Short mmCIF file of N, CA and C in Angstrom, two decimals:
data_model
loop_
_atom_site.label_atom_id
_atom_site.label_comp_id
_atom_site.label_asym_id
_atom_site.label_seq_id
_atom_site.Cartn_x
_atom_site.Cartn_y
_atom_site.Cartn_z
N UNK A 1 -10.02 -8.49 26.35
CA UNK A 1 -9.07 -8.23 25.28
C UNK A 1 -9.60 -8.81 23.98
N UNK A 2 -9.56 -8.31 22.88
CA UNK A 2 -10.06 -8.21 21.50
C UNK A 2 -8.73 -8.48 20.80
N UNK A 3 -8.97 -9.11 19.95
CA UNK A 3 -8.01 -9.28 18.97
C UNK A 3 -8.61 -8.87 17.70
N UNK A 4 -8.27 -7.75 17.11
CA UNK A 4 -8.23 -7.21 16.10
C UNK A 4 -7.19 -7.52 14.56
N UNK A 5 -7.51 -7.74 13.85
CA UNK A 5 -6.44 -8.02 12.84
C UNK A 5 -6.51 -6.86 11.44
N UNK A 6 -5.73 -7.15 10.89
CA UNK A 6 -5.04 -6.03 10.18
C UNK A 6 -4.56 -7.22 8.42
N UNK A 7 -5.17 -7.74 7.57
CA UNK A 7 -4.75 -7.35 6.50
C UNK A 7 -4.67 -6.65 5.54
N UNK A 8 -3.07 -7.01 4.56
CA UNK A 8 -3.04 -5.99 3.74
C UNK A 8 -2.16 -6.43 2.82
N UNK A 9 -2.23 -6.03 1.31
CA UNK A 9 -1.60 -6.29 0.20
C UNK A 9 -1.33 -5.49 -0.41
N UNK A 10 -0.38 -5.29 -1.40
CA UNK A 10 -0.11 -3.85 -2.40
C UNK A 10 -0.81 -3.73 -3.11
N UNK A 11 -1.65 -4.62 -4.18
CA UNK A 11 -2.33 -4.10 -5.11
C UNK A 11 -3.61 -4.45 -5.65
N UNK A 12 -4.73 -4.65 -6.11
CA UNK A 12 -5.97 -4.97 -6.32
C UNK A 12 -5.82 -6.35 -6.87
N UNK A 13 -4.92 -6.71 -7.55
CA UNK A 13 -4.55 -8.18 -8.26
C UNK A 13 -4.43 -9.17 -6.89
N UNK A 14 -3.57 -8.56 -5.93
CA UNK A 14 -3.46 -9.66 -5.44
C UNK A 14 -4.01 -10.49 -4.12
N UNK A 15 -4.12 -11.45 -3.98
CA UNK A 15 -5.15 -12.08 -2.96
C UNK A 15 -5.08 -12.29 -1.56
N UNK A 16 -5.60 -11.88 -1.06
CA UNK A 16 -5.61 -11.82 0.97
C UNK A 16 -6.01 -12.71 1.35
N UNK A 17 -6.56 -13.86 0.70
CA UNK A 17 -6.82 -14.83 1.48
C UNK A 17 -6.31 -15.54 2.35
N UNK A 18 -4.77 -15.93 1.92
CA UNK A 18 -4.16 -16.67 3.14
C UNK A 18 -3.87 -15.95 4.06
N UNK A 19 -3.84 -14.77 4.38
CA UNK A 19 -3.90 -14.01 5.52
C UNK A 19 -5.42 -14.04 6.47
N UNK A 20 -6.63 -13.88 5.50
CA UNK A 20 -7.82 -13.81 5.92
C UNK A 20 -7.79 -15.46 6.64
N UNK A 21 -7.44 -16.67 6.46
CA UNK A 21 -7.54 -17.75 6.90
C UNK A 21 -6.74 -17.47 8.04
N UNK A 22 -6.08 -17.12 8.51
CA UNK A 22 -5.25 -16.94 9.28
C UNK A 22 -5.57 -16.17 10.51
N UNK A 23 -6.40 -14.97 10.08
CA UNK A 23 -6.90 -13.96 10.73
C UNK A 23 -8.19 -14.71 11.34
N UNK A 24 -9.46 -14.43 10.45
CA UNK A 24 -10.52 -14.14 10.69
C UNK A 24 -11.03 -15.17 11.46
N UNK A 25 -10.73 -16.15 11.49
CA UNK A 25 -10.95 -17.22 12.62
C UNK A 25 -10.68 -16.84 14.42
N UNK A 26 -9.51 -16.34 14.46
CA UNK A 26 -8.89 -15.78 15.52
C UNK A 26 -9.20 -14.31 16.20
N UNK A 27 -10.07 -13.26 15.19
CA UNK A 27 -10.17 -11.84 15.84
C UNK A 27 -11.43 -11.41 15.21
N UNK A 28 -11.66 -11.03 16.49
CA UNK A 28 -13.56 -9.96 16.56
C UNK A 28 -13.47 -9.70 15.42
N UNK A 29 -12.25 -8.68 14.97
CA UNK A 29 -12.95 -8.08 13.13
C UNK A 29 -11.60 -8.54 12.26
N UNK A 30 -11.68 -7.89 11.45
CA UNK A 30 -10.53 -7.74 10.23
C UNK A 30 -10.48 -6.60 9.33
N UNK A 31 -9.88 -5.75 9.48
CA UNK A 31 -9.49 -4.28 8.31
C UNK A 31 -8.56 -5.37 7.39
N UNK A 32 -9.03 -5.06 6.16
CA UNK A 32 -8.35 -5.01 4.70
C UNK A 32 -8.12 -3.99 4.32
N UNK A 33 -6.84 -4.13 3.57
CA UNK A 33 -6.45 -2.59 2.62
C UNK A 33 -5.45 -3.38 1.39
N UNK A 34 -5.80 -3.13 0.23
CA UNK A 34 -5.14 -3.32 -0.64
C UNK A 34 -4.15 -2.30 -1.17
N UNK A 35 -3.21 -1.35 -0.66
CA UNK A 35 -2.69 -0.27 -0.90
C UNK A 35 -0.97 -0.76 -0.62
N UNK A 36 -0.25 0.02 -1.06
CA UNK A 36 1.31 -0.38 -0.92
C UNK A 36 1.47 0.05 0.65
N UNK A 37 2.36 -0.83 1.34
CA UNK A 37 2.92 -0.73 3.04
C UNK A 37 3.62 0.58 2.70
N UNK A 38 4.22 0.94 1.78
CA UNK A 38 5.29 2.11 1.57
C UNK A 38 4.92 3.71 2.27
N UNK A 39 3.41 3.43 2.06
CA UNK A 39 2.49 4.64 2.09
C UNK A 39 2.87 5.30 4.04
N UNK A 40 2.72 6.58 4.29
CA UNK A 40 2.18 7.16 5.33
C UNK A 40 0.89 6.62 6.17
N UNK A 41 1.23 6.25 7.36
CA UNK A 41 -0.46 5.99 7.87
C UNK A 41 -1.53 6.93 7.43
N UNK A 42 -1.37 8.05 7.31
CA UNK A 42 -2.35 8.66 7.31
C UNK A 42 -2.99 8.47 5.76
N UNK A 43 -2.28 7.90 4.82
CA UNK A 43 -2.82 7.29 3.58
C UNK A 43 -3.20 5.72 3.40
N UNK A 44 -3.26 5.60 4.59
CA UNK A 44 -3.54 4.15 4.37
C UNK A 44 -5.61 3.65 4.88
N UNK A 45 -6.10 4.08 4.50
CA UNK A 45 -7.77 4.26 4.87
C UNK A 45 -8.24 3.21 6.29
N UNK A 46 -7.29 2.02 5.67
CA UNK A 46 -7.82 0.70 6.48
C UNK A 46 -7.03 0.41 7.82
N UNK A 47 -6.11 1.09 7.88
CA UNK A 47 -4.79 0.70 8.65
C UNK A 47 -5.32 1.97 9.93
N UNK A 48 -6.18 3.08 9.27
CA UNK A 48 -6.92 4.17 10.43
C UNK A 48 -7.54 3.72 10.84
N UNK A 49 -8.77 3.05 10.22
CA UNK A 49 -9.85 2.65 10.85
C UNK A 49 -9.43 1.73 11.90
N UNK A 50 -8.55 0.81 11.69
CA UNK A 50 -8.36 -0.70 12.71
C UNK A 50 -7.91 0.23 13.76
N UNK A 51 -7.19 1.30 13.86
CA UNK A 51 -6.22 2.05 14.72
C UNK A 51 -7.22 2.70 15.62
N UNK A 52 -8.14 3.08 14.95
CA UNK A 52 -9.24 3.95 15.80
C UNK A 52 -10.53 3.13 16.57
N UNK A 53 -10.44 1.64 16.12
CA UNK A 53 -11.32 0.77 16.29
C UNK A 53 -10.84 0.05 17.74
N UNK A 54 -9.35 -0.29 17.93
CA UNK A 54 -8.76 -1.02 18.69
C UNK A 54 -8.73 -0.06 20.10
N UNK A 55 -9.03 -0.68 20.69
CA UNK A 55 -9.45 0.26 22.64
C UNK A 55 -7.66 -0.28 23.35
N UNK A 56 -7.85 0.53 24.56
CA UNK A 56 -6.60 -0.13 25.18
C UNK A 56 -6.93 -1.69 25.83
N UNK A 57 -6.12 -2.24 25.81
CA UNK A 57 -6.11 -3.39 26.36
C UNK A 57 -6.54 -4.62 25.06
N UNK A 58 -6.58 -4.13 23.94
CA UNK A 58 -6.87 -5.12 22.70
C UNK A 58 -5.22 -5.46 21.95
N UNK A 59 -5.39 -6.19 20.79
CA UNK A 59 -4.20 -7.17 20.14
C UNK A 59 -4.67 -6.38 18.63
N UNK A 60 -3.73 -5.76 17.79
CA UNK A 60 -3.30 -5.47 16.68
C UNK A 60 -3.17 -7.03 16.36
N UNK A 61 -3.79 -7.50 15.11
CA UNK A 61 -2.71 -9.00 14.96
C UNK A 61 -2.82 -8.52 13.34
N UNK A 62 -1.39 -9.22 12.79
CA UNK A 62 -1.04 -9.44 11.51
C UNK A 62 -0.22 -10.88 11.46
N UNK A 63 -0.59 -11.52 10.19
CA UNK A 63 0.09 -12.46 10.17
C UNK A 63 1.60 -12.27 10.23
N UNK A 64 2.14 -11.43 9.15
CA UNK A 64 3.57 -11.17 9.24
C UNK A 64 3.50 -9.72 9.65
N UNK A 65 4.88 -9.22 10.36
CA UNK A 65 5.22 -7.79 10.84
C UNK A 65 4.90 -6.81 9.39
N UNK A 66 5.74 -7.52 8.28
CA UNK A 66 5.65 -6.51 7.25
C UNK A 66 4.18 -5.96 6.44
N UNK A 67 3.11 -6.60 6.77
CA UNK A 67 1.70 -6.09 6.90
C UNK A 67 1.18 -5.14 7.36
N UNK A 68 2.12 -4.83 8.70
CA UNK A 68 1.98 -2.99 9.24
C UNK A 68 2.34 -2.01 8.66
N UNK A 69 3.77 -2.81 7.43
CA UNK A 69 3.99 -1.69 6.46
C UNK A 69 5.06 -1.95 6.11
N UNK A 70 6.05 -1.69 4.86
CA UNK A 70 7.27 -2.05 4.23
C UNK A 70 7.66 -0.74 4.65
N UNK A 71 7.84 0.45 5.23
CA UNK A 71 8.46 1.94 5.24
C UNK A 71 8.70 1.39 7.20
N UNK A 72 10.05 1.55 7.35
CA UNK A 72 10.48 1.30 8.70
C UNK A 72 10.20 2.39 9.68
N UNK A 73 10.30 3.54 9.33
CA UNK A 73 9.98 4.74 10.30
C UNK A 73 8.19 4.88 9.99
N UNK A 74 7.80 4.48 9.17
CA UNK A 74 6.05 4.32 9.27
C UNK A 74 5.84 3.81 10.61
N UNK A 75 6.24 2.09 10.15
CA UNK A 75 6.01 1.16 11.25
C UNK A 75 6.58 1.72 12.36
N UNK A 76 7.53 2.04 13.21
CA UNK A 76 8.18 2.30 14.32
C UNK A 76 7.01 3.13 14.89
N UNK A 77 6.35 3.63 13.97
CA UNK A 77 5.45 5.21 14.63
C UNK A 77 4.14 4.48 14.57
N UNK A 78 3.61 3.83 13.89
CA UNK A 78 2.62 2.60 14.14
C UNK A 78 2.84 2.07 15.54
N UNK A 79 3.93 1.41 15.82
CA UNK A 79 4.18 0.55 17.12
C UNK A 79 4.13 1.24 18.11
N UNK A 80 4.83 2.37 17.96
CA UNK A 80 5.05 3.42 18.83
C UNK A 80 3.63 3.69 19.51
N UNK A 81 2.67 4.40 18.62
CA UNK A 81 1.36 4.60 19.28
C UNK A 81 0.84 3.55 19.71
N UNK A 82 0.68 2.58 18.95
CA UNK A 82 -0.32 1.27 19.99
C UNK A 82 0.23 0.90 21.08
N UNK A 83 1.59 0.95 20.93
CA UNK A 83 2.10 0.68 22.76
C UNK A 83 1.98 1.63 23.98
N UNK A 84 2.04 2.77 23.61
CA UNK A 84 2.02 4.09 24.40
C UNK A 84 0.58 3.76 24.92
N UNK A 85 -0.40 3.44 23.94
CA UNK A 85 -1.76 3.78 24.38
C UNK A 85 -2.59 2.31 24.94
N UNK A 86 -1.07 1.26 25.35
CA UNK A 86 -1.63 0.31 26.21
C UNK A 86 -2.13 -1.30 25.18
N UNK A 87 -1.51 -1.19 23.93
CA UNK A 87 -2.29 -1.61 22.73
C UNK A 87 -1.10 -2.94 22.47
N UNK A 88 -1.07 -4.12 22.60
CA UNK A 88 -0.31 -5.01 22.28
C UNK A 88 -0.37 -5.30 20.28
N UNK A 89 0.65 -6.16 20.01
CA UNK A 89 0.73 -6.33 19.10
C UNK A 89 1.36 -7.72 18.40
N UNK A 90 0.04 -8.27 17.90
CA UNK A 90 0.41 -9.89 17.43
C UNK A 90 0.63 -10.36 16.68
N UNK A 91 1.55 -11.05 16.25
CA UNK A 91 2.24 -11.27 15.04
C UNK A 91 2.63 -12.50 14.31
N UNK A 92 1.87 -13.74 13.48
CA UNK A 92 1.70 -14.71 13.66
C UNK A 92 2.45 -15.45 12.88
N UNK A 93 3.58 -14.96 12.04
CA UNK A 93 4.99 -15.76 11.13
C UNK A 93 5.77 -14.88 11.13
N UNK A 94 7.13 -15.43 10.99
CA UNK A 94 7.84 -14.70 10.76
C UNK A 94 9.30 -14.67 11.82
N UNK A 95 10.03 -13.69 12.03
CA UNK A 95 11.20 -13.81 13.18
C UNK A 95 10.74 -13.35 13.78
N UNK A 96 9.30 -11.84 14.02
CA UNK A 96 9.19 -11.45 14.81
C UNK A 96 7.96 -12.19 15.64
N UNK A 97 7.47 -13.37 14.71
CA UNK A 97 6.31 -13.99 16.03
C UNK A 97 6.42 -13.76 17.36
N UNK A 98 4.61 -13.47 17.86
CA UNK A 98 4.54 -13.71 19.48
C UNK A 98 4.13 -12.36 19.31
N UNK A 99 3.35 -12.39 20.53
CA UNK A 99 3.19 -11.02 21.24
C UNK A 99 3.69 -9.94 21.71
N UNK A 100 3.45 -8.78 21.16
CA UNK A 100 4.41 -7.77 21.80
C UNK A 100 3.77 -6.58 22.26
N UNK A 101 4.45 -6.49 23.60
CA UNK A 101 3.68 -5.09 24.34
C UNK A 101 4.44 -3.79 24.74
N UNK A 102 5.61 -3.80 23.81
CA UNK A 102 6.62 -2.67 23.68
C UNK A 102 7.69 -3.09 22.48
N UNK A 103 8.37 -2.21 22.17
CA UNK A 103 9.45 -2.45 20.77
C UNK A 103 10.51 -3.03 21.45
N UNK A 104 10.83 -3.75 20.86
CA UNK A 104 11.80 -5.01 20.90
C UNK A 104 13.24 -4.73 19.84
N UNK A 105 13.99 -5.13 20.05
CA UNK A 105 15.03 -5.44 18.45
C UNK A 105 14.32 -6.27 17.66
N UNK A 106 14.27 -7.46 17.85
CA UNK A 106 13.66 -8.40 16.61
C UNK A 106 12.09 -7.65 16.16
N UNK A 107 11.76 -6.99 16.70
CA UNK A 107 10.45 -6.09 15.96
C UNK A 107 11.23 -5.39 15.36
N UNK A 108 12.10 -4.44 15.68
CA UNK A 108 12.82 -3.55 15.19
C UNK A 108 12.89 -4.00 13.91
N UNK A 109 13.91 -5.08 13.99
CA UNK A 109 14.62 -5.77 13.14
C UNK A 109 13.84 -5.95 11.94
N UNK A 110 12.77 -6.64 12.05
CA UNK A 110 11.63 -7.52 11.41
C UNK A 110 11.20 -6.18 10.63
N UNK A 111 10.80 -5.33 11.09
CA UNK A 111 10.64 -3.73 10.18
C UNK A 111 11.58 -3.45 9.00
N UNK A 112 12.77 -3.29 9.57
CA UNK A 112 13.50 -3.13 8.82
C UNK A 112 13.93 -3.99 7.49
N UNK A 113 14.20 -5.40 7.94
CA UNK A 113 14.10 -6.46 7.30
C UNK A 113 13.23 -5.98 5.65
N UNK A 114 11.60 -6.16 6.22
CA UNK A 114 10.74 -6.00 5.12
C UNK A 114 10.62 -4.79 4.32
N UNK A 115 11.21 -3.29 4.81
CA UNK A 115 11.24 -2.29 3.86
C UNK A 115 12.83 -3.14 3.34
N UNK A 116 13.58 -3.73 3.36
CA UNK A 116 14.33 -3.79 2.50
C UNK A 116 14.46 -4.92 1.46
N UNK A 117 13.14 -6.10 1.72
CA UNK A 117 12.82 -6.44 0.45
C UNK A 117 11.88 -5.87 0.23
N UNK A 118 11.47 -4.47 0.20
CA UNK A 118 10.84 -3.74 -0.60
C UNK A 118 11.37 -3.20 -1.63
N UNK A 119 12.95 -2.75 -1.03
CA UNK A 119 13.66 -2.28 -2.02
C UNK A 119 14.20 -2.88 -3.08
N UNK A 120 14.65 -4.30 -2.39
CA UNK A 120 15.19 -5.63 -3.42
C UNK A 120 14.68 -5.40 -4.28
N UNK A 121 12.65 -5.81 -4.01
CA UNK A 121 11.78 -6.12 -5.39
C UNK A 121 11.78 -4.75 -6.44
N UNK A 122 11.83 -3.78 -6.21
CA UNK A 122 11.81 -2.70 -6.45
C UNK A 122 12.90 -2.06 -7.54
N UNK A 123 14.00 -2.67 -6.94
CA UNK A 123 15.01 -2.42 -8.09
C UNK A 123 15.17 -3.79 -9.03
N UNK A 124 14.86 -5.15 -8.38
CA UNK A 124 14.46 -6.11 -9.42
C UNK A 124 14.05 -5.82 -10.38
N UNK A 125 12.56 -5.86 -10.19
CA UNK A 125 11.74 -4.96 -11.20
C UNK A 125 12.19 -4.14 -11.90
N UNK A 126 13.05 -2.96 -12.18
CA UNK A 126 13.52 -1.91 -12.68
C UNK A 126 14.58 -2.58 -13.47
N UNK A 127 15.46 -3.19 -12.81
CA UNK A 127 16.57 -3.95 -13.46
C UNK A 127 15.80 -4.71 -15.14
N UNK A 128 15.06 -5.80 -14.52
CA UNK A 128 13.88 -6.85 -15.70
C UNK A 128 13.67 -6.00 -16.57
N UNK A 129 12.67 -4.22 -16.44
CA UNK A 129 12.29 -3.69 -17.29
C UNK A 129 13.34 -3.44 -18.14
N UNK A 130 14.54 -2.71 -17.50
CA UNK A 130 15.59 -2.31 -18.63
C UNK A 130 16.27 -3.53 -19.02
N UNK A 131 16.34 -4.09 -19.10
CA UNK A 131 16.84 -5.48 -19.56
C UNK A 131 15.56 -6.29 -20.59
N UNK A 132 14.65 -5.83 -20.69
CA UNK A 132 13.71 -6.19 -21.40
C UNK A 132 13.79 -5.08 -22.56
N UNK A 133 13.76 -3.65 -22.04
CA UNK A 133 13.88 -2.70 -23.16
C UNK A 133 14.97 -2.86 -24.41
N UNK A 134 16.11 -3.34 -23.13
CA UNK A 134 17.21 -3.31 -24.18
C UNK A 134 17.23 -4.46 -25.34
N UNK A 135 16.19 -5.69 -24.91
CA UNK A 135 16.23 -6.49 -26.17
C UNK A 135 14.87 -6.30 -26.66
N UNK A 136 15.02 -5.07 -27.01
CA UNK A 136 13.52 -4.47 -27.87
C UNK A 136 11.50 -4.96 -27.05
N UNK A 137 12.02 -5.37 -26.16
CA UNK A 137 10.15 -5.56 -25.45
C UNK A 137 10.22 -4.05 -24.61
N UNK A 138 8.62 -3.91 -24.31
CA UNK A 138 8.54 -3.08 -23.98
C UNK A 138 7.98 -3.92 -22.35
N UNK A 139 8.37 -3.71 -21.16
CA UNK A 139 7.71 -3.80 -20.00
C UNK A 139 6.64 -2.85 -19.15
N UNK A 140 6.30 -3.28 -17.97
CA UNK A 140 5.87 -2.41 -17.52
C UNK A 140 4.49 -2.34 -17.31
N UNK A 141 3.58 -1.74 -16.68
CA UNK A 141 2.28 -1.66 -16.57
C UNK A 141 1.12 -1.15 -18.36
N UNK A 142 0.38 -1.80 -18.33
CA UNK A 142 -0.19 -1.34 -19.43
C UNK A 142 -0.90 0.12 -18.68
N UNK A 143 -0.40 0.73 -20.51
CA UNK A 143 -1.30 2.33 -20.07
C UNK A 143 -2.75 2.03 -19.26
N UNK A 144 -3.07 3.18 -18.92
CA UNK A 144 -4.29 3.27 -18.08
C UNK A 144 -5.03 4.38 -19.16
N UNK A 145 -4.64 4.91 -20.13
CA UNK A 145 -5.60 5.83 -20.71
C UNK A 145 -5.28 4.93 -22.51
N UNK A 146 -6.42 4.92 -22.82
CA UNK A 146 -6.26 4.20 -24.30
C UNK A 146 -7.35 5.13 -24.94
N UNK A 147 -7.12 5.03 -26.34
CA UNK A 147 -7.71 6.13 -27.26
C UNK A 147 -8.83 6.95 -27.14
N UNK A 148 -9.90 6.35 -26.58
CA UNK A 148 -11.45 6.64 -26.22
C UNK A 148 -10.93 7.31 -24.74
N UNK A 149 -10.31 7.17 -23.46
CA UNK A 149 -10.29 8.24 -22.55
C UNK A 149 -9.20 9.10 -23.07
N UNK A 150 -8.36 9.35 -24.07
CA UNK A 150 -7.23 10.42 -24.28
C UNK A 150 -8.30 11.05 -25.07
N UNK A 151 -8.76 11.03 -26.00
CA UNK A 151 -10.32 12.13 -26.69
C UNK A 151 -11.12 12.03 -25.71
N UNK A 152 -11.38 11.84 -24.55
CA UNK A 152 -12.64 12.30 -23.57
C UNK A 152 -11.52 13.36 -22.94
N UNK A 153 -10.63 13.29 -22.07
CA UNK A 153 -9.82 14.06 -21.50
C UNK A 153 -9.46 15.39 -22.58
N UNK A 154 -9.28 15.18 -23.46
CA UNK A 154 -8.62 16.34 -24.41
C UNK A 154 -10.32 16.92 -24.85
N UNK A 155 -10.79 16.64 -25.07
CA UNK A 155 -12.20 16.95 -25.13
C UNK A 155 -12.84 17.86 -23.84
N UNK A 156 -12.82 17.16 -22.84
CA UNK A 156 -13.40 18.17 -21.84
C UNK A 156 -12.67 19.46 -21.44
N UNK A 157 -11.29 19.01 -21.39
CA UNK A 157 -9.98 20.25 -21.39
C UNK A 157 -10.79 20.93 -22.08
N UNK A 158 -10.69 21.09 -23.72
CA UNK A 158 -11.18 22.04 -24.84
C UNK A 158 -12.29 22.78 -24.12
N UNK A 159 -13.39 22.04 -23.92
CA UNK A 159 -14.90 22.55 -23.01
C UNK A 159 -14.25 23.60 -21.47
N UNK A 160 -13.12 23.49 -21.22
CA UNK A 160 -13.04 24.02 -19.93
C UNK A 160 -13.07 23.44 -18.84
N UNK A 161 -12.97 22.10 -18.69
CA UNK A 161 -13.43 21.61 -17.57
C UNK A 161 -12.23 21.49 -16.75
N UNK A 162 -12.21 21.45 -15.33
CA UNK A 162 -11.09 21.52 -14.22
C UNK A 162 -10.21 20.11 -14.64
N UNK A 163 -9.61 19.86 -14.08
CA UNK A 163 -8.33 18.86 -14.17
C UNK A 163 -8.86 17.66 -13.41
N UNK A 164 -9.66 18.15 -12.08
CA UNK A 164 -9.86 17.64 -11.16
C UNK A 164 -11.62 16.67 -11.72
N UNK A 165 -12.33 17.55 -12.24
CA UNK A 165 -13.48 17.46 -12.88
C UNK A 165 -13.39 16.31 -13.62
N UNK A 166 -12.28 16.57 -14.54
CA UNK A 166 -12.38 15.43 -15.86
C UNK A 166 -11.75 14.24 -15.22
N UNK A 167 -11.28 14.11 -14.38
CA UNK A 167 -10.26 13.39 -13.43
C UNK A 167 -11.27 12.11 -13.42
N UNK A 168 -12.44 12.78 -12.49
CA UNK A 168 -13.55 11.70 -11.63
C UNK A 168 -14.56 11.72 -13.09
N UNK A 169 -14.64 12.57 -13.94
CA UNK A 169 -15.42 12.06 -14.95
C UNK A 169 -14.95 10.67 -15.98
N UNK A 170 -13.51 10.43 -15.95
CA UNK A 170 -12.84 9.57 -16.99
C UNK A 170 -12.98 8.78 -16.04
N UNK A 171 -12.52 8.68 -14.81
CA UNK A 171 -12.60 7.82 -13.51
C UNK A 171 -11.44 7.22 -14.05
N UNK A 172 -9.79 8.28 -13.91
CA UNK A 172 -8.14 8.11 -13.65
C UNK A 172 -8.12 9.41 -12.62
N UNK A 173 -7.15 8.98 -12.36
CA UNK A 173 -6.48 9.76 -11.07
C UNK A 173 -5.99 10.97 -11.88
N UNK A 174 -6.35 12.32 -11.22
CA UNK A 174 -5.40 13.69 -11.58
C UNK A 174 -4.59 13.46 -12.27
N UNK A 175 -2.79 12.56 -12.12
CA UNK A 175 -2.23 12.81 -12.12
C UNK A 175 -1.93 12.20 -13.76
N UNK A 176 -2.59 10.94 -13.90
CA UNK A 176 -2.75 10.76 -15.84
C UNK A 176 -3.61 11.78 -16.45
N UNK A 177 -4.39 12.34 -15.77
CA UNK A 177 -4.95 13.61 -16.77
C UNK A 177 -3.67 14.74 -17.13
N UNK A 178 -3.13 15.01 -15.91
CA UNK A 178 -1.47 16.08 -16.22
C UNK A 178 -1.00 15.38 -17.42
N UNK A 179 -0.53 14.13 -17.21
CA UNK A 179 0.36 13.14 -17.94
C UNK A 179 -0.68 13.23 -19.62
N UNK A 180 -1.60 13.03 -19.64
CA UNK A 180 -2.09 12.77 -20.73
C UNK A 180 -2.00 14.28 -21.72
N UNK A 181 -2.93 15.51 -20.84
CA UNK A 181 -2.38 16.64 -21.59
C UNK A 181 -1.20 17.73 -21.91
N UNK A 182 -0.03 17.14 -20.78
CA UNK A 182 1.12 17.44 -21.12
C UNK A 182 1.84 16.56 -22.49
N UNK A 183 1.25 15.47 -22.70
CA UNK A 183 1.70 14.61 -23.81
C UNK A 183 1.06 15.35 -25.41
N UNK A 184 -0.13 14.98 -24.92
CA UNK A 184 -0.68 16.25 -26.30
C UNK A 184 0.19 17.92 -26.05
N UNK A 185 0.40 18.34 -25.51
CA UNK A 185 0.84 19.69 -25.81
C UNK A 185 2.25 19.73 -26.21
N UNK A 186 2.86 18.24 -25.88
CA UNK A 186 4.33 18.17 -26.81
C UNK A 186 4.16 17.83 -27.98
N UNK A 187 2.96 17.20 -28.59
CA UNK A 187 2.93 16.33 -29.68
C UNK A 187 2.54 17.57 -30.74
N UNK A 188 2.30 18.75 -29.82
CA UNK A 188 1.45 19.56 -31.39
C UNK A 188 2.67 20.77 -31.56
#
């Protein structure tokens, strides 16, 4: 039996280490993924690989349950397969500590639990921003496109270039290129 571990964080800022101390001492490997728990397994890059890596008779370990994922019907279908296919699952803080080799309530539970301070932080956050707006600050993530990529993007558009093209040429995601030239086409 292998003990495999599984960290993971929402966003590139923030740090895995105290999980990696936790982990990497204790299991053959370690998958990292810095991506939101919210996501679909099948969007999660790191959370496949560990899945496809782990044989029957090995240990999933995460420090806390909510590392498998903040989305409760994600996780359930996470648990679901590693148990079916003989696959325990270890879990090293939390209510749901200890080993588990089928779904439990307090796993249950522990799922559920963490998609719903997902939601807490989530509308926190939202709450702060408008409450910041309203006494004139502006919150929120700084833009991702600043003057020099909004004239490269509007520039290659002009040239013809795909959406998708200028996308990996600015190196932003599709979906600020939409955002960026739907903004110019209101502005003119």
């Amino acid at each position: 039996m292998a003990l495999i571990g599984l960290v993971r964080v929402s966003t590139d800022k923030q740090n895995t280490q105290r999980q990696h101390d936790a982990l990497d001492a204790i299991c053959l490997k370690v998958f990292e993924e810095k991506i939101s728990g919210k996501l679909a397994t099948e969007d999660r890059p790191a959370l496949l690989q560990a899945l496809s890596h782990i044989r029957d008779g090995d240990m999933l370990t995460v420090q806390e349950v909510d590392r498998l994922g903040r989305n409760l019907l994600e996780g359930l279908i996470v648990l679901n397969d590693l148990f079916q296919r003989g696959v325990a699952v270890k879990v090293l803080e939390g209510i749901a500590a200890g080993e588990h080799t089928e779904r439990s309530l307090i796993l249950d539970l522990a799922l559920a639990l963490s998609e719903d301070r997902r939601r807490d932080i989530v509308r926190k956050t939202k709450d702060g921003l408008e409450a910041a707006r309203r006494r004139g600050k502006v919150g929120g993530r700084r833009p991702v496109v600043d003057n020099d990529k909004r004239a490269a993007i509007l520039a290659r558009r002009e040239r013809g270039e795909s959406i998708r093209t200028i996308a990996t040429g600015v190196k932003v995601s599709i979906g600020v290129v939409h955002k960026t030239l739907t903004e110019a086409r209101q502005q003119t």
